[in-house]
C-alpha angles and dihedrals in degrees: 000000000000087000090071119066150159115244133198125243093237105264128089145269098042125175139202121193123201119194129202123210089240139001111295136186113241126194102168138022124195129187134191111203144145130237095353112151105178123019129183123191120202134178137211130194094191125113087243127043095266137107097045122187124202117251102174142344123198142172108230126214119250114243109188110226094355135096116253112236113195130175123198113197104198136183103267111272139166124247141170092185135024119203120200112199117193101204098179141356144203090240140018093268130038133179137217113210104174140004122192130184122191125202140076 
């Protein structure tokens, strides 16, 4: 539900890590967020959330009063964990409403 969300504590960078039950192949990542300025997505194939490698970093457009909906088509890669690093924002607090990963 886009009415539920994860919010930052007000300082940056902030990070959110999502783990999968096993290694998966990912071809696209999408995020629905609010007031995020710069976002980096990293991946790890380790059993634990360590050894991350950068996949993409992007400056998002500000949409006053609206959720930002960004898709990141990526060359297919494997991951056990995805780390979303919010490097900067348009305000002191931001929110993440939905994260989707497509693949097998």
